[in-house]
């Protein structure tokens, strides 16, 4: 199986600068190195040269420089209309790479507004993995989100409740608790 994992785009994967979601991706990758799945991880980084990765033959890391738009009043207003504006360069990088590959699954980490752009360029099953309740603040931009995803995975019953509040009573949502592995 060929899988793409789309990190949130704020911190690099591997999690050399920390980050809960990024660390969780690292844990998943640790176990995936033993599988026959081919996994491409998409991540942003402030300094790509700073990250030294020992890639296994089935894991590939794809980096783009982190470019978050200036925090001006104009950009804040634009982000009300298009929430992903802060991540336009990152999302463009991800889409440019995904559209040229045949994935079976695409896992989008904590960026619900990315689903629509990625859905346009792939026939892969899309899984949205939500780690917080930010979807409530962008719910008007997430109409029909559940129909675009094979499954929406959340980290707690509370987040499940908040997602249902934002999207309505959906069936394809599942709780998968974060765990600790040795």
Short mmCIF file of C-alpha atoms in Angstrom, two decimals:
data_model
loop_
_atom_site.label_atom_id
_atom_site.label_comp_id
_atom_site.label_asym_id
_atom_site.label_seq_id
_atom_site.Cartn_x
_atom_site.Cartn_y
_atom_site.Cartn_z
CA UNK A 1 0.00 0.00 0.00
CA UNK A 2 1.22 3.51 -0.77
CA UNK A 3 0.40 6.13 1.87
CA UNK A 4 0.92 9.90 2.04
CA UNK A 5 1.01 11.59 5.43
CA UNK A 6 0.47 15.35 5.32
CA UNK A 7 1.85 16.98 8.46
CA UNK A 8 0.18 20.21 9.64
CA UNK A 9 2.95 22.37 8.17
CA UNK A 10 3.95 24.36 11.24
CA UNK A 11 6.76 22.21 12.62
CA UNK A 12 9.00 19.70 10.85
CA UNK A 13 8.65 15.94 10.79
CA UNK A 14 10.81 14.30 12.15
CA UNK A 15 9.89 16.24 15.28
CA UNK A 16 13.27 17.87 15.84
CA UNK A 17 11.52 20.98 17.20
CA UNK A 18 8.86 19.12 19.16
CA UNK A 19 5.15 19.25 18.52
CA UNK A 20 2.54 16.72 19.64
CA UNK A 21 1.21 15.93 16.17
CA UNK A 22 4.70 15.74 14.71
CA UNK A 23 5.81 13.40 17.51
CA UNK A 24 2.79 11.20 16.88
CA UNK A 25 3.72 10.99 13.19
CA UNK A 26 7.26 9.99 14.25
CA UNK A 27 5.81 7.20 16.38
CA UNK A 28 3.71 5.95 13.49
CA UNK A 29 6.74 6.05 11.17
CA UNK A 30 8.78 4.08 13.73
CA UNK A 31 6.31 1.21 13.45
CA UNK A 32 5.78 1.62 9.71
CA UNK A 33 9.48 1.07 9.00
CA UNK A 34 8.84 -2.60 9.70
CA UNK A 35 5.98 -2.85 7.20
CA UNK A 36 5.95 -3.26 3.46
CA UNK A 37 3.89 -0.07 3.00
CA UNK A 38 5.50 2.77 1.07
CA UNK A 39 5.05 6.01 2.98
CA UNK A 40 5.71 9.57 1.86
CA UNK A 41 5.69 12.20 4.60
CA UNK A 42 5.08 15.82 3.61
CA UNK A 43 6.38 18.43 6.00
CA UNK A 44 7.50 22.04 6.18
CA UNK A 45 10.73 23.11 7.81
CA UNK A 46 12.36 26.43 8.63
CA UNK A 47 15.77 24.98 7.87
CA UNK A 48 15.68 21.87 5.74
CA UNK A 49 19.45 21.35 6.09
CA UNK A 50 19.08 21.14 9.87
CA UNK A 51 17.06 17.92 9.64
CA UNK A 52 19.11 14.79 9.20
CA UNK A 53 16.95 11.82 8.40
CA UNK A 54 17.98 8.24 7.97
CA UNK A 55 15.39 7.26 5.37
CA UNK A 56 14.46 3.63 5.12
CA UNK A 57 13.64 2.25 1.72
CA UNK A 58 9.89 2.46 2.35
CA UNK A 59 9.80 5.93 4.00
CA UNK A 60 10.44 9.20 2.15
CA UNK A 61 10.42 12.68 3.68
CA UNK A 62 9.46 15.59 1.42
CA UNK A 63 10.24 19.07 2.73
CA UNK A 64 9.40 22.58 1.68
CA UNK A 65 10.58 25.75 3.40
CA UNK A 66 8.13 27.03 5.99
CA UNK A 67 6.69 30.31 4.75
CA UNK A 68 3.91 31.65 6.93
CA UNK A 69 2.43 34.87 5.59
CA UNK A 70 2.93 38.10 7.48
CA UNK A 71 0.56 38.52 10.39
CA UNK A 72 -1.05 41.70 9.07
CA UNK A 73 -4.62 42.89 9.49
CA UNK A 74 -5.22 42.20 5.76
CA UNK A 75 -4.07 38.59 6.11
CA UNK A 76 -6.18 38.13 9.23
CA UNK A 77 -9.24 39.31 7.32
CA UNK A 78 -8.36 37.07 4.36
CA UNK A 79 -8.01 34.11 6.73
CA UNK A 80 -11.65 34.55 7.77
CA UNK A 81 -12.64 33.90 4.15
CA UNK A 82 -9.99 31.27 3.43
CA UNK A 83 -8.61 29.72 6.63
CA UNK A 84 -5.69 27.96 4.96
CA UNK A 85 -4.19 31.27 3.72
CA UNK A 86 -1.38 30.91 6.27
CA UNK A 87 -0.43 27.62 4.62
CA UNK A 88 -0.99 28.34 0.92
CA UNK A 89 2.65 27.72 -0.07
CA UNK A 90 2.77 24.51 1.94
CA UNK A 91 -0.53 23.22 0.58
CA UNK A 92 0.59 24.02 -2.97
CA UNK A 93 3.80 22.04 -2.39
CA UNK A 94 1.84 19.07 -1.04
CA UNK A 95 -0.68 19.10 -3.90
CA UNK A 96 2.03 19.43 -6.56
CA UNK A 97 3.69 16.30 -5.19
CA UNK A 98 0.60 14.22 -4.48
CA UNK A 99 -0.95 14.73 -7.91
CA UNK A 100 2.01 12.99 -9.57
CA UNK A 101 1.77 9.85 -7.44
CA UNK A 102 -0.72 7.04 -7.08
CA UNK A 103 -1.62 6.79 -3.39
CA UNK A 104 -3.99 4.31 -1.82
CA UNK A 105 -4.43 6.47 1.30
CA UNK A 106 -3.75 10.08 2.22
CA UNK A 107 -3.72 10.97 5.92
CA UNK A 108 -4.17 14.68 6.59
CA UNK A 109 -3.08 15.69 10.07
CA UNK A 110 -5.18 18.38 11.74
CA UNK A 111 -5.87 20.56 8.68
CA UNK A 112 -9.54 20.05 7.70
CA UNK A 113 -9.44 22.78 5.04
CA UNK A 114 -6.68 20.88 3.18
CA UNK A 115 -9.10 18.07 2.37
CA UNK A 116 -10.83 19.89 -0.48
CA UNK A 117 -7.66 20.79 -2.42
CA UNK A 118 -6.17 17.34 -1.95
CA UNK A 119 -9.43 15.62 -2.94
CA UNK A 120 -9.31 17.49 -6.29
CA UNK A 121 -5.99 15.92 -7.25
CA UNK A 122 -6.21 12.33 -6.00
CA UNK A 123 -8.57 9.38 -6.01
CA UNK A 124 -6.97 7.99 -2.85
CA UNK A 125 -9.02 7.42 0.26
CA UNK A 126 -8.58 10.44 2.52
CA UNK A 127 -8.39 10.16 6.28
CA UNK A 128 -8.57 13.34 8.34
CA UNK A 129 -6.91 12.99 11.75
CA UNK A 130 -8.04 15.74 14.13
CA UNK A 131 -6.18 16.46 17.36
CA UNK A 132 -8.14 19.47 18.60
CA UNK A 133 -11.43 21.30 18.19
CA UNK A 134 -10.23 23.97 15.74
CA UNK A 135 -12.73 22.66 13.20
CA UNK A 136 -15.43 24.52 15.12
CA UNK A 137 -13.82 27.86 14.22
CA UNK A 138 -13.71 26.96 10.50
CA UNK A 139 -16.98 25.02 10.31
CA UNK A 140 -18.48 27.27 7.64
CA UNK A 141 -15.55 26.23 5.40
CA UNK A 142 -16.06 22.54 6.11
CA UNK A 143 -19.41 21.82 4.53
CA UNK A 144 -19.61 18.27 3.18
CA UNK A 145 -16.24 17.47 4.74
CA UNK A 146 -17.41 14.06 5.90
CA UNK A 147 -18.35 13.07 2.32
CA UNK A 148 -14.84 13.96 1.11
CA UNK A 149 -13.17 11.71 3.70
CA UNK A 150 -13.20 7.97 4.06
CA UNK A 151 -12.96 8.50 7.79
CA UNK A 152 -12.49 11.34 10.25
CA UNK A 153 -10.33 10.16 13.12
CA UNK A 154 -10.34 12.09 16.40
CA UNK A 155 -8.30 11.70 19.57
CA UNK A 156 -11.10 11.77 22.16
CA UNK A 157 -14.84 11.56 22.72
CA UNK A 158 -14.82 15.30 23.45
CA UNK A 159 -13.29 16.11 20.06
CA UNK A 160 -15.79 13.74 18.43
CA UNK A 161 -18.62 15.68 20.05
CA UNK A 162 -17.16 19.00 18.86
CA UNK A 163 -16.70 17.70 15.31
CA UNK A 164 -20.30 16.52 15.25
CA UNK A 165 -21.33 19.97 16.46
CA UNK A 166 -19.40 21.55 13.58
CA UNK A 167 -20.36 19.09 10.83
CA UNK A 168 -23.67 17.69 11.97
CA UNK A 169 -24.41 14.10 12.84
CA UNK A 170 -21.91 12.19 10.73
CA UNK A 171 -21.30 8.46 10.62
CA UNK A 172 -17.70 8.19 9.43
CA UNK A 173 -16.04 9.47 12.60
CA UNK A 174 -14.02 7.31 14.94
CA UNK A 175 -12.08 7.87 18.15
CA UNK A 176 -8.48 6.63 18.16
CA UNK A 177 -6.77 7.57 21.40
CA UNK A 178 -3.16 8.68 21.26
CA UNK A 179 -0.97 6.12 22.95
CA UNK A 180 2.51 5.64 24.25
CA UNK A 181 4.71 2.94 22.77
CA UNK A 182 8.11 1.63 23.68
#
